Amino acid sequence: MDAADAAFDPWSADFVADPYPAYARLRATGRAHWFAPTRQWLIPHHEDVSALLRDRRLGRTYTHRFTHEEFGQEPPDAAHEPFHTLNDHGLLDLEAADHARIRRLVSKAFTPRTVENLVPTVRRLAAGLVGDLVAAGGGDLLASVAEPLPVAVIAEMLGVPEEDEERGRLRPWSAAICGMFELNPSEEAARRAVVASIEFSDYLRELIARRRREPGDDLISSLIAVEELTEQEMISTCVLLLNAGHEATVNTTVNGWWTLLREGVRPDPEKLSTAVEELLRYDTPLQMFERWVLDDIELGGVTIPRGSEVALLFGSANRDPARFGPTADTLDLTRTDNPHVTFGAGIHYCLGAPLARLELTAVFAELLRQAPTLRLTAEPTWKPGYVIRGFEELLVEV
Ligand code: HEM
């Protein structure tokens, strides 16, 4: 059976609303499925996704080893160059020595101690935002709580001043750029991403220049001080941090609450960390990540040759009964054996995982405490995106 027969259709609203039955069919019928519309091999099993994320025969890019021609790929469209320049020089899309160098520098900002120091700020922000939602009797949980918290935290960490009017543009810029991470993005999506890439880069270039003149106690100033990053690497990595620093956290908060409300369950506040891990597994906010095959690999008798692209189906891996047992499709807020792949694995393992966990537990704790009777006032609508999967809004009353 190929992927299309399994009803794998990332452009259909029904599939985005519930991709899990299609994943089950893919898992039942093979380890690697050719998906012609994107020319990718879909990988649905936990064991394979987890192993391939750690396998150095694959990479987020191939340009550190091959030219486009050698790799059998068309060079990216020249009209989209501002997006590619921005994307290709950030930590996530580098491999080998460049990745190791930048990861080492940025990791210094994400030590357990740095995150520990943020605890009071994150809790205070979460309490305030939830307090405002409760005082208003309800509203859109996404716009009023889920989004402002991680945006404010990551903006503060990088040193994006609150008084800069661009702070309000971080979210739309990010949304436009992330449009390019969906499968086969439209020309319109590419145009929006290009405009956002230019504007976002210009703003950061100016902010970096400002921090060179007046260093602060922030990540941009520390990256300037080590003098090991080019200007482009710095801009690209800051954009990555600002975008990755909120996109998935927003969706995990909202998708997680929708799951709780739909299932009619509430986590035990004493065991909130365990419950948050389960929500991260049960409805994975980032459904798939891609890798280029740099040297031939073999999966279940199928040879996937150099030059191919694999799509690692995180959402499927996290529901794989071979790893999570017969309750893989069940929400179990007390699950402790939970090796989900939601934050990835290997050299690109999410640098912000401790921060994301802190933000999620803080928001969930405040909602449980201040809004124990929270309920939906309208069925939410999924955004069209499959890779970065989340709702348009979540309307609630308290
Ligand atoms: C629930 C929230 C989050 C989820 C599910 C998530 C997930 C991921 C995943 C799966 C990757 C690896 C992608 C791959 O291997 O191709 C990744 C990388 C990354 N994430 Fe997160 N992330 C979250 C929050 C954050 C936050 C709050 C930050 C803060 C800055 C962040 C920063 C990064 C960075 C910098 C990388 C690139 C690491 C590298 O390439 O070495 N993420 N994230």
JSON list of N, CA and C in Angstrom, two decimals, residues 199-272:
[
{"chain": "A", "resi": 199, "resn": "GLU", "atom": "N", "xyz": [11.90, 41.87, 6.19]},
{"chain": "A", "resi": 199, "resn": "GLU", "atom": "CA", "xyz": [11.59, 42.83, 7.26]},
{"chain": "A", "resi": 199, "resn": "GLU", "atom": "C", "xyz": [12.20, 42.38, 8.60]},
{"chain": "A", "resi": 200, "resn": "PHE", "atom": "N", "xyz": [12.07, 41.10, 8.89]},
{"chain": "A", "resi": 200, "resn": "PHE", "atom": "CA", "xyz": [12.57, 40.57, 10.17]},
{"chain": "A", "resi": 200, "resn": "PHE", "atom": "C", "xyz": [14.10, 40.71, 10.21]},
{"chain": "A", "resi": 201, "resn": "SER", "atom": "N", "xyz": [14.77, 40.39, 9.09]},
{"chain": "A", "resi": 201, "resn": "SER", "atom": "CA", "xyz": [16.23, 40.49, 9.05]},
{"chain": "A", "resi": 201, "resn": "SER", "atom": "C", "xyz": [16.67, 41.96, 9.22]},
{"chain": "A", "resi": 202, "resn": "ASP", "atom": "N", "xyz": [15.95, 42.87, 8.54]},
{"chain": "A", "resi": 202, "resn": "ASP", "atom": "CA", "xyz": [16.32, 44.30, 8.66]},
{"chain": "A", "resi": 202, "resn": "ASP", "atom": "C", "xyz": [16.20, 44.75, 10.10]},
{"chain": "A", "resi": 203, "resn": "TYR", "atom": "N", "xyz": [15.11, 44.34, 10.75]},
{"chain": "A", "resi": 203, "resn": "TYR", "atom": "CA", "xyz": [14.93, 44.75, 12.14]},
{"chain": "A", "resi": 203, "resn": "TYR", "atom": "C", "xyz": [16.05, 44.20, 13.02]},
{"chain": "A", "resi": 204, "resn": "LEU", "atom": "N", "xyz": [16.38, 42.92, 12.84]},
{"chain": "A", "resi": 204, "resn": "LEU", "atom": "CA", "xyz": [17.42, 42.33, 13.70]},
{"chain": "A", "resi": 204, "resn": "LEU", "atom": "C", "xyz": [18.80, 42.93, 13.41]},
{"chain": "A", "resi": 205, "resn": "ARG", "atom": "N", "xyz": [19.06, 43.24, 12.14]},
{"chain": "A", "resi": 205, "resn": "ARG", "atom": "CA", "xyz": [20.35, 43.87, 11.80]},
{"chain": "A", "resi": 205, "resn": "ARG", "atom": "C", "xyz": [20.49, 45.18, 12.59]},
{"chain": "A", "resi": 206, "resn": "GLU", "atom": "N", "xyz": [19.39, 45.91, 12.62]},
{"chain": "A", "resi": 206, "resn": "GLU", "atom": "CA", "xyz": [19.40, 47.20, 13.32]},
{"chain": "A", "resi": 206, "resn": "GLU", "atom": "C", "xyz": [19.53, 46.98, 14.84]},
{"chain": "A", "resi": 207, "resn": "LEU", "atom": "N", "xyz": [18.82, 45.98, 15.36]},
{"chain": "A", "resi": 207, "resn": "LEU", "atom": "CA", "xyz": [18.87, 45.70, 16.80]},
{"chain": "A", "resi": 207, "resn": "LEU", "atom": "C", "xyz": [20.27, 45.23, 17.21]},
{"chain": "A", "resi": 208, "resn": "ILE", "atom": "N", "xyz": [20.89, 44.40, 16.37]},
{"chain": "A", "resi": 208, "resn": "ILE", "atom": "CA", "xyz": [22.25, 43.92, 16.66]},
{"chain": "A", "resi": 208, "resn": "ILE", "atom": "C", "xyz": [23.22, 45.11, 16.69]},
{"chain": "A", "resi": 209, "resn": "ALA", "atom": "N", "xyz": [23.05, 46.03, 15.73]},
{"chain": "A", "resi": 209, "resn": "ALA", "atom": "CA", "xyz": [23.92, 47.22, 15.70]},
{"chain": "A", "resi": 209, "resn": "ALA", "atom": "C", "xyz": [23.73, 48.04, 16.99]},
{"chain": "A", "resi": 210, "resn": "ARG", "atom": "N", "xyz": [22.48, 48.14, 17.44]},
{"chain": "A", "resi": 210, "resn": "ARG", "atom": "CA", "xyz": [22.17, 48.88, 18.67]},
{"chain": "A", "resi": 210, "resn": "ARG", "atom": "C", "xyz": [22.86, 48.21, 19.86]},
{"chain": "A", "resi": 211, "resn": "ARG", "atom": "N", "xyz": [22.79, 46.86, 19.89]},
{"chain": "A", "resi": 211, "resn": "ARG", "atom": "CA", "xyz": [23.41, 46.13, 21.02]},
{"chain": "A", "resi": 211, "resn": "ARG", "atom": "C", "xyz": [24.94, 46.18, 20.97]},
{"chain": "A", "resi": 212, "resn": "ARG", "atom": "N", "xyz": [25.48, 46.34, 19.76]},
{"chain": "A", "resi": 212, "resn": "ARG", "atom": "CA", "xyz": [26.94, 46.51, 19.67]},
{"chain": "A", "resi": 212, "resn": "ARG", "atom": "C", "xyz": [27.34, 47.81, 20.36]},
{"chain": "A", "resi": 213, "resn": "ARG", "atom": "N", "xyz": [26.51, 48.86, 20.14]},
{"chain": "A", "resi": 213, "resn": "ARG", "atom": "CA", "xyz": [26.81, 50.16, 20.76]},
{"chain": "A", "resi": 213, "resn": "ARG", "atom": "C", "xyz": [26.50, 50.15, 22.25]},
{"chain": "A", "resi": 214, "resn": "GLU", "atom": "N", "xyz": [25.35, 49.55, 22.59]},
{"chain": "A", "resi": 214, "resn": "GLU", "atom": "CA", "xyz": [24.92, 49.55, 24.00]},
{"chain": "A", "resi": 214, "resn": "GLU", "atom": "C", "xyz": [24.59, 48.13, 24.41]},
{"chain": "A", "resi": 215, "resn": "PRO", "atom": "N", "xyz": [25.60, 47.33, 24.80]},
{"chain": "A", "resi": 215, "resn": "PRO", "atom": "CA", "xyz": [25.32, 45.94, 25.19]},
{"chain": "A", "resi": 215, "resn": "PRO", "atom": "C", "xyz": [24.38, 45.89, 26.40]},
{"chain": "A", "resi": 216, "resn": "GLY", "atom": "N", "xyz": [23.57, 44.84, 26.44]},
{"chain": "A", "resi": 216, "resn": "GLY", "atom": "CA", "xyz": [22.66, 44.64, 27.58]},
{"chain": "A", "resi": 216, "resn": "GLY", "atom": "C", "xyz": [22.91, 43.27, 28.18]},
{"chain": "A", "resi": 217, "resn": "ASP", "atom": "N", "xyz": [22.01, 42.89, 29.07]},
{"chain": "A", "resi": 217, "resn": "ASP", "atom": "CA", "xyz": [22.14, 41.59, 29.73]},
{"chain": "A", "resi": 217, "resn": "ASP", "atom": "C", "xyz": [21.22, 40.61, 28.98]},
{"chain": "A", "resi": 218, "resn": "ASP", "atom": "N", "xyz": [21.52, 40.37, 27.71]},
{"chain": "A", "resi": 218, "resn": "ASP", "atom": "CA", "xyz": [20.62, 39.55, 26.90]},
{"chain": "A", "resi": 218, "resn": "ASP", "atom": "C", "xyz": [21.43, 38.69, 25.94]},
{"chain": "A", "resi": 219, "resn": "LEU", "atom": "N", "xyz": [20.72, 37.76, 25.28]},
{"chain": "A", "resi": 219, "resn": "LEU", "atom": "CA", "xyz": [21.40, 36.77, 24.43]},
{"chain": "A", "resi": 219, "resn": "LEU", "atom": "C", "xyz": [22.08, 37.43, 23.22]},
{"chain": "A", "resi": 220, "resn": "ILE", "atom": "N", "xyz": [21.44, 38.41, 22.61]},
{"chain": "A", "resi": 220, "resn": "ILE", "atom": "CA", "xyz": [22.06, 39.05, 21.44]},
{"chain": "A", "resi": 220, "resn": "ILE", "atom": "C", "xyz": [23.40, 39.66, 21.86]},
{"chain": "A", "resi": 221, "resn": "SER", "atom": "N", "xyz": [23.41, 40.36, 22.99]},
{"chain": "A", "resi": 221, "resn": "SER", "atom": "CA", "xyz": [24.66, 40.98, 23.45]},
{"chain": "A", "resi": 221, "resn": "SER", "atom": "C", "xyz": [25.72, 39.91, 23.73]},
{"chain": "A", "resi": 222, "resn": "SER", "atom": "N", "xyz": [25.32, 38.76, 24.32]},
{"chain": "A", "resi": 222, "resn": "SER", "atom": "CA", "xyz": [26.35, 37.74, 24.58]},
{"chain": "A", "resi": 222, "resn": "SER", "atom": "C", "xyz": [26.85, 37.11, 23.29]},
{"chain": "A", "resi": 223, "resn": "LEU", "atom": "N", "xyz": [25.99, 36.94, 22.29]},
{"chain": "A", "resi": 223, "resn": "LEU", "atom": "CA", "xyz": [26.46, 36.38, 21.02]},
{"chain": "A", "resi": 223, "resn": "LEU", "atom": "C", "xyz": [27.41, 37.35, 20.32]},
{"chain": "A", "resi": 224, "resn": "ILE", "atom": "N", "xyz": [27.14, 38.64, 20.44]},
{"chain": "A", "resi": 224, "resn": "ILE", "atom": "CA", "xyz": [28.06, 39.64, 19.86]},
{"chain": "A", "resi": 224, "resn": "ILE", "atom": "C", "xyz": [29.41, 39.53, 20.56]},
{"chain": "A", "resi": 225, "resn": "ALA", "atom": "N", "xyz": [29.37, 39.40, 21.89]},
{"chain": "A", "resi": 225, "resn": "ALA", "atom": "CA", "xyz": [30.60, 39.45, 22.68]},
{"chain": "A", "resi": 225, "resn": "ALA", "atom": "C", "xyz": [31.56, 38.30, 22.34]},
{"chain": "A", "resi": 226, "resn": "VAL", "atom": "N", "xyz": [31.03, 37.11, 21.98]},
{"chain": "A", "resi": 226, "resn": "VAL", "atom": "CA", "xyz": [31.95, 35.99, 21.72]},
{"chain": "A", "resi": 226, "resn": "VAL", "atom": "C", "xyz": [32.65, 36.09, 20.36]},
{"chain": "A", "resi": 227, "resn": "GLU", "atom": "N", "xyz": [32.12, 36.94, 19.49]},
{"chain": "A", "resi": 227, "resn": "GLU", "atom": "CA", "xyz": [32.77, 37.22, 18.19]},
{"chain": "A", "resi": 227, "resn": "GLU", "atom": "C", "xyz": [33.04, 35.97, 17.36]},
{"chain": "A", "resi": 228, "resn": "GLU", "atom": "N", "xyz": [32.17, 34.97, 17.45]},
{"chain": "A", "resi": 228, "resn": "GLU", "atom": "CA", "xyz": [32.41, 33.75, 16.66]},
{"chain": "A", "resi": 228, "resn": "GLU", "atom": "C", "xyz": [31.33, 33.51, 15.62]},
{"chain": "A", "resi": 229, "resn": "LEU", "atom": "N", "xyz": [30.38, 34.45, 15.52]},
{"chain": "A", "resi": 229, "resn": "LEU", "atom": "CA", "xyz": [29.30, 34.27, 14.55]},
{"chain": "A", "resi": 229, "resn": "LEU", "atom": "C", "xyz": [29.37, 35.37, 13.51]},
{"chain": "A", "resi": 230, "resn": "THR", "atom": "N", "xyz": [29.09, 35.01, 12.26]},
{"chain": "A", "resi": 230, "resn": "THR", "atom": "CA", "xyz": [28.97, 36.05, 11.24]},
{"chain": "A", "resi": 230, "resn": "THR", "atom": "C", "xyz": [27.67, 36.80, 11.50]},
{"chain": "A", "resi": 231, "resn": "GLU", "atom": "N", "xyz": [27.57, 37.97, 10.89]},
{"chain": "A", "resi": 231, "resn": "GLU", "atom": "CA", "xyz": [26.35, 38.77, 11.04]},
{"chain": "A", "resi": 231, "resn": "GLU", "atom": "C", "xyz": [25.11, 37.96, 10.59]},
{"chain": "A", "resi": 232, "resn": "GLN", "atom": "N", "xyz": [25.26, 37.26, 9.45]},
{"chain": "A", "resi": 232, "resn": "GLN", "atom": "CA", "xyz": [24.12, 36.49, 8.92]},
{"chain": "A", "resi": 232, "resn": "GLN", "atom": "C", "xyz": [23.75, 35.33, 9.87]},
{"chain": "A", "resi": 233, "resn": "GLU", "atom": "N", "xyz": [24.75, 34.65, 10.42]},
{"chain": "A", "resi": 233, "resn": "GLU", "atom": "CA", "xyz": [24.46, 33.56, 11.36]},
{"chain": "A", "resi": 233, "resn": "GLU", "atom": "C", "xyz": [23.73, 34.09, 12.59]},
{"chain": "A", "resi": 234, "resn": "MET", "atom": "N", "xyz": [24.14, 35.28, 13.00]},
{"chain": "A", "resi": 234, "resn": "MET", "atom": "CA", "xyz": [23.51, 35.87, 14.19]},
{"chain": "A", "resi": 234, "resn": "MET", "atom": "C", "xyz": [22.05, 36.22, 13.90]},
{"chain": "A", "resi": 235, "resn": "ILE", "atom": "N", "xyz": [21.81, 36.87, 12.76]},
{"chain": "A", "resi": 235, "resn": "ILE", "atom": "CA", "xyz": [20.43, 37.24, 12.39]},
{"chain": "A", "resi": 235, "resn": "ILE", "atom": "C", "xyz": [19.59, 35.97, 12.28]},
{"chain": "A", "resi": 236, "resn": "SER", "atom": "N", "xyz": [20.12, 34.97, 11.57]},
{"chain": "A", "resi": 236, "resn": "SER", "atom": "CA", "xyz": [19.35, 33.75, 11.31]},
{"chain": "A", "resi": 236, "resn": "SER", "atom": "C", "xyz": [19.06, 33.00, 12.60]},
{"chain": "A", "resi": 237, "resn": "THR", "atom": "N", "xyz": [20.03, 32.95, 13.49]},
{"chain": "A", "resi": 237, "resn": "THR", "atom": "CA", "xyz": [19.83, 32.21, 14.73]},
{"chain": "A", "resi": 237, "resn": "THR", "atom": "C", "xyz": [18.85, 32.95, 15.65]},
{"chain": "A", "resi": 238, "resn": "CYS", "atom": "N", "xyz": [18.91, 34.28, 15.64]},
{"chain": "A", "resi": 238, "resn": "CYS", "atom": "CA", "xyz": [17.96, 35.04, 16.46]},
{"chain": "A", "resi": 238, "resn": "CYS", "atom": "C", "xyz": [16.53, 34.85, 15.94]},
{"chain": "A", "resi": 239, "resn": "VAL", "atom": "N", "xyz": [16.36, 34.86, 14.62]},
{"chain": "A", "resi": 239, "resn": "VAL", "atom": "CA", "xyz": [15.02, 34.63, 14.06]},
{"chain": "A", "resi": 239, "resn": "VAL", "atom": "C", "xyz": [14.54, 33.22, 14.44]},
{"chain": "A", "resi": 240, "resn": "LEU", "atom": "N", "xyz": [15.44, 32.24, 14.32]},
{"chain": "A", "resi": 240, "resn": "LEU", "atom": "CA", "xyz": [15.07, 30.87, 14.70]},
{"chain": "A", "resi": 240, "resn": "LEU", "atom": "C", "xyz": [14.62, 30.83, 16.16]},
{"chain": "A", "resi": 241, "resn": "LEU", "atom": "N", "xyz": [15.40, 31.46, 17.04]},
{"chain": "A", "resi": 241, "resn": "LEU", "atom": "CA", "xyz": [15.05, 31.42, 18.46]},
{"chain": "A", "resi": 241, "resn": "LEU", "atom": "C", "xyz": [13.71, 32.10, 18.72]},
{"chain": "A", "resi": 242, "resn": "LEU", "atom": "N", "xyz": [13.52, 33.25, 18.08]},
{"chain": "A", "resi": 242, "resn": "LEU", "atom": "CA", "xyz": [12.26, 33.98, 18.31]},
{"chain": "A", "resi": 242, "resn": "LEU", "atom": "C", "xyz": [11.07, 33.17, 17.78]},
{"chain": "A", "resi": 243, "resn": "ASN", "atom": "N", "xyz": [11.24, 32.50, 16.64]},
{"chain": "A", "resi": 243, "resn": "ASN", "atom": "CA", "xyz": [10.13, 31.72, 16.07]},
{"chain": "A", "resi": 243, "resn": "ASN", "atom": "C", "xyz": [9.93, 30.40, 16.82]},
{"chain": "A", "resi": 244, "resn": "ALA", "atom": "N", "xyz": [11.02, 29.62, 16.93]},
{"chain": "A", "resi": 244, "resn": "ALA", "atom": "CA", "xyz": [10.91, 28.31, 17.62]},
{"chain": "A", "resi": 244, "resn": "ALA", "atom": "C", "xyz": [10.54, 28.54, 19.08]},
{"chain": "A", "resi": 245, "resn": "GLY", "atom": "N", "xyz": [10.91, 29.72, 19.60]},
{"chain": "A", "resi": 245, "resn": "GLY", "atom": "CA", "xyz": [10.66, 30.01, 21.00]},
{"chain": "A", "resi": 245, "resn": "GLY", "atom": "C", "xyz": [9.20, 30.21, 21.34]},
{"chain": "A", "resi": 246, "resn": "HIS", "atom": "N", "xyz": [8.32, 30.29, 20.33]},
{"chain": "A", "resi": 246, "resn": "HIS", "atom": "CA", "xyz": [6.91, 30.39, 20.72]},
{"chain": "A", "resi": 246, "resn": "HIS", "atom": "C", "xyz": [5.97, 29.51, 19.90]},
{"chain": "A", "resi": 247, "resn": "GLU", "atom": "N", "xyz": [6.25, 29.26, 18.60]},
{"chain": "A", "resi": 247, "resn": "GLU", "atom": "CA", "xyz": [5.26, 28.59, 17.73]},
{"chain": "A", "resi": 247, "resn": "GLU", "atom": "C", "xyz": [4.66, 27.33, 18.37]},
{"chain": "A", "resi": 248, "resn": "ALA", "atom": "N", "xyz": [5.54, 26.37, 18.71]},
{"chain": "A", "resi": 248, "resn": "ALA", "atom": "CA", "xyz": [5.04, 25.09, 19.19]},
{"chain": "A", "resi": 248, "resn": "ALA", "atom": "C", "xyz": [4.47, 25.19, 20.61]},
{"chain": "A", "resi": 249, "resn": "THR", "atom": "N", "xyz": [4.98, 26.14, 21.39]},
{"chain": "A", "resi": 249, "resn": "THR", "atom": "CA", "xyz": [4.48, 26.28, 22.76]},
{"chain": "A", "resi": 249, "resn": "THR", "atom": "C", "xyz": [3.04, 26.79, 22.73]},
{"chain": "A", "resi": 250, "resn": "VAL", "atom": "N", "xyz": [2.76, 27.74, 21.83]},
{"chain": "A", "resi": 250, "resn": "VAL", "atom": "CA", "xyz": [1.40, 28.26, 21.68]},
{"chain": "A", "resi": 250, "resn": "VAL", "atom": "C", "xyz": [0.46, 27.09, 21.34]},
{"chain": "A", "resi": 251, "resn": "ASN", "atom": "N", "xyz": [0.86, 26.31, 20.33]},
{"chain": "A", "resi": 251, "resn": "ASN", "atom": "CA", "xyz": [-0.02, 25.22, 19.89]},
{"chain": "A", "resi": 251, "resn": "ASN", "atom": "C", "xyz": [-0.15, 24.11, 20.94]},
{"chain": "A", "resi": 252, "resn": "THR", "atom": "N", "xyz": [0.92, 23.83, 21.67]},
{"chain": "A", "resi": 252, "resn": "THR", "atom": "CA", "xyz": [0.80, 22.79, 22.70]},
{"chain": "A", "resi": 252, "resn": "THR", "atom": "C", "xyz": [-0.17, 23.23, 23.80]},
{"chain": "A", "resi": 253, "resn": "THR", "atom": "N", "xyz": [-0.12, 24.51, 24.17]},
{"chain": "A", "resi": 253, "resn": "THR", "atom": "CA", "xyz": [-1.03, 25.00, 25.20]},
{"chain": "A", "resi": 253, "resn": "THR", "atom": "C", "xyz": [-2.48, 24.85, 24.74]},
{"chain": "A", "resi": 254, "resn": "VAL", "atom": "N", "xyz": [-2.74, 25.31, 23.53]},
{"chain": "A", "resi": 254, "resn": "VAL", "atom": "CA", "xyz": [-4.12, 25.33, 23.05]},
{"chain": "A", "resi": 254, "resn": "VAL", "atom": "C", "xyz": [-4.61, 23.92, 22.71]},
{"chain": "A", "resi": 255, "resn": "ASN", "atom": "N", "xyz": [-3.79, 23.16, 21.96]},
{"chain": "A", "resi": 255, "resn": "ASN", "atom": "CA", "xyz": [-4.21, 21.79, 21.61]},
{"chain": "A", "resi": 255, "resn": "ASN", "atom": "C", "xyz": [-4.38, 20.98, 22.89]},
{"chain": "A", "resi": 256, "resn": "GLY", "atom": "N", "xyz": [-3.51, 21.20, 23.85]},
{"chain": "A", "resi": 256, "resn": "GLY", "atom": "CA", "xyz": [-3.57, 20.46, 25.11]},
{"chain": "A", "resi": 256, "resn": "GLY", "atom": "C", "xyz": [-4.85, 20.77, 25.86]},
{"chain": "A", "resi": 257, "resn": "TRP", "atom": "N", "xyz": [-5.23, 22.04, 25.94]},
{"chain": "A", "resi": 257, "resn": "TRP", "atom": "CA", "xyz": [-6.48, 22.37, 26.65]},
{"chain": "A", "resi": 257, "resn": "TRP", "atom": "C", "xyz": [-7.70, 21.84, 25.92]},
{"chain": "A", "resi": 258, "resn": "TRP", "atom": "N", "xyz": [-7.63, 21.89, 24.61]},
{"chain": "A", "resi": 258, "resn": "TRP", "atom": "CA", "xyz": [-8.76, 21.34, 23.85]},
{"chain": "A", "resi": 258, "resn": "TRP", "atom": "C", "xyz": [-8.90, 19.84, 24.15]},
{"chain": "A", "resi": 259, "resn": "THR", "atom": "N", "xyz": [-7.78, 19.13, 24.20]},
{"chain": "A", "resi": 259, "resn": "THR", "atom": "CA", "xyz": [-7.83, 17.70, 24.52]},
{"chain": "A", "resi": 259, "resn": "THR", "atom": "C", "xyz": [-8.44, 17.49, 25.91]},
{"chain": "A", "resi": 260, "resn": "LEU", "atom": "N", "xyz": [-8.00, 18.27, 26.89]},
{"chain": "A", "resi": 260, "resn": "LEU", "atom": "CA", "xyz": [-8.53, 18.12, 28.25]},
{"chain": "A", "resi": 260, "resn": "LEU", "atom": "C", "xyz": [-10.03, 18.39, 28.29]},
{"chain": "A", "resi": 261, "resn": "LEU", "atom": "N", "xyz": [-10.45, 19.46, 27.58]},
{"chain": "A", "resi": 261, "resn": "LEU", "atom": "CA", "xyz": [-11.87, 19.83, 27.61]},
{"chain": "A", "resi": 261, "resn": "LEU", "atom": "C", "xyz": [-12.70, 18.78, 26.89]},
{"chain": "A", "resi": 262, "resn": "ARG", "atom": "N", "xyz": [-12.18, 18.29, 25.77]},
{"chain": "A", "resi": 262, "resn": "ARG", "atom": "CA", "xyz": [-12.93, 17.27, 25.00]},
{"chain": "A", "resi": 262, "resn": "ARG", "atom": "C", "xyz": [-13.06, 15.97, 25.77]},
{"chain": "A", "resi": 263, "resn": "GLU", "atom": "N", "xyz": [-11.98, 15.59, 26.46]},
{"chain": "A", "resi": 263, "resn": "GLU", "atom": "CA", "xyz": [-12.00, 14.33, 27.21]},
{"chain": "A", "resi": 263, "resn": "GLU", "atom": "C", "xyz": [-12.66, 14.49, 28.58]},
{"chain": "A", "resi": 264, "resn": "GLY", "atom": "N", "xyz": [-12.91, 15.75, 28.97]},
{"chain": "A", "resi": 264, "resn": "GLY", "atom": "CA", "xyz": [-13.52, 16.00, 30.27]},
{"chain": "A", "resi": 264, "resn": "GLY", "atom": "C", "xyz": [-12.64, 15.59, 31.44]},
{"chain": "A", "resi": 265, "resn": "VAL", "atom": "N", "xyz": [-11.34, 15.78, 31.31]},
{"chain": "A", "resi": 265, "resn": "VAL", "atom": "CA", "xyz": [-10.42, 15.42, 32.41]},
{"chain": "A", "resi": 265, "resn": "VAL", "atom": "C", "xyz": [-9.56, 16.64, 32.79]},
{"chain": "A", "resi": 266, "resn": "ARG", "atom": "N", "xyz": [-9.04, 16.61, 34.01]},
{"chain": "A", "resi": 266, "resn": "ARG", "atom": "CA", "xyz": [-8.14, 17.66, 34.47]},
{"chain": "A", "resi": 266, "resn": "ARG", "atom": "C", "xyz": [-6.92, 16.99, 35.09]},
{"chain": "A", "resi": 267, "resn": "PRO", "atom": "N", "xyz": [-5.71, 17.53, 34.83]},
{"chain": "A", "resi": 267, "resn": "PRO", "atom": "CA", "xyz": [-4.53, 16.95, 35.48]},
{"chain": "A", "resi": 267, "resn": "PRO", "atom": "C", "xyz": [-4.54, 17.21, 36.98]},
{"chain": "A", "resi": 268, "resn": "ASP", "atom": "N", "xyz": [-3.90, 16.30, 37.70]},
{"chain": "A", "resi": 268, "resn": "ASP", "atom": "CA", "xyz": [-3.67, 16.51, 39.12]},
{"chain": "A", "resi": 268, "resn": "ASP", "atom": "C", "xyz": [-2.55, 17.56, 39.23]},
{"chain": "A", "resi": 269, "resn": "PRO", "atom": "N", "xyz": [-2.83, 18.72, 39.89]},
{"chain": "A", "resi": 269, "resn": "PRO", "atom": "CA", "xyz": [-1.81, 19.78, 39.95]},
{"chain": "A", "resi": 269, "resn": "PRO", "atom": "C", "xyz": [-0.49, 19.28, 40.53]},
{"chain": "A", "resi": 270, "resn": "GLU", "atom": "N", "xyz": [-0.55, 18.24, 41.36]},
{"chain": "A", "resi": 270, "resn": "GLU", "atom": "CA", "xyz": [0.68, 17.70, 41.95]},
{"chain": "A", "resi": 270, "resn": "GLU", "atom": "C", "xyz": [1.50, 16.92, 40.92]},
{"chain": "A", "resi": 271, "resn": "LYS", "atom": "N", "xyz": [0.84, 16.49, 39.85]},
{"chain": "A", "resi": 271, "resn": "LYS", "atom": "CA", "xyz": [1.54, 15.65, 38.84]},
{"chain": "A", "resi": 271, "resn": "LYS", "atom": "C", "xyz": [1.48, 16.32, 37.47]},
{"chain": "A", "resi": 272, "resn": "LEU", "atom": "N", "xyz": [1.62, 17.63, 37.49]},
{"chain": "A", "resi": 272, "resn": "LEU", "atom": "CA", "xyz": [1.43, 18.39, 36.27]},
{"chain": "A", "resi": 272, "resn": "LEU", "atom": "C", "xyz": [2.50, 18.11, 35.22]}
]
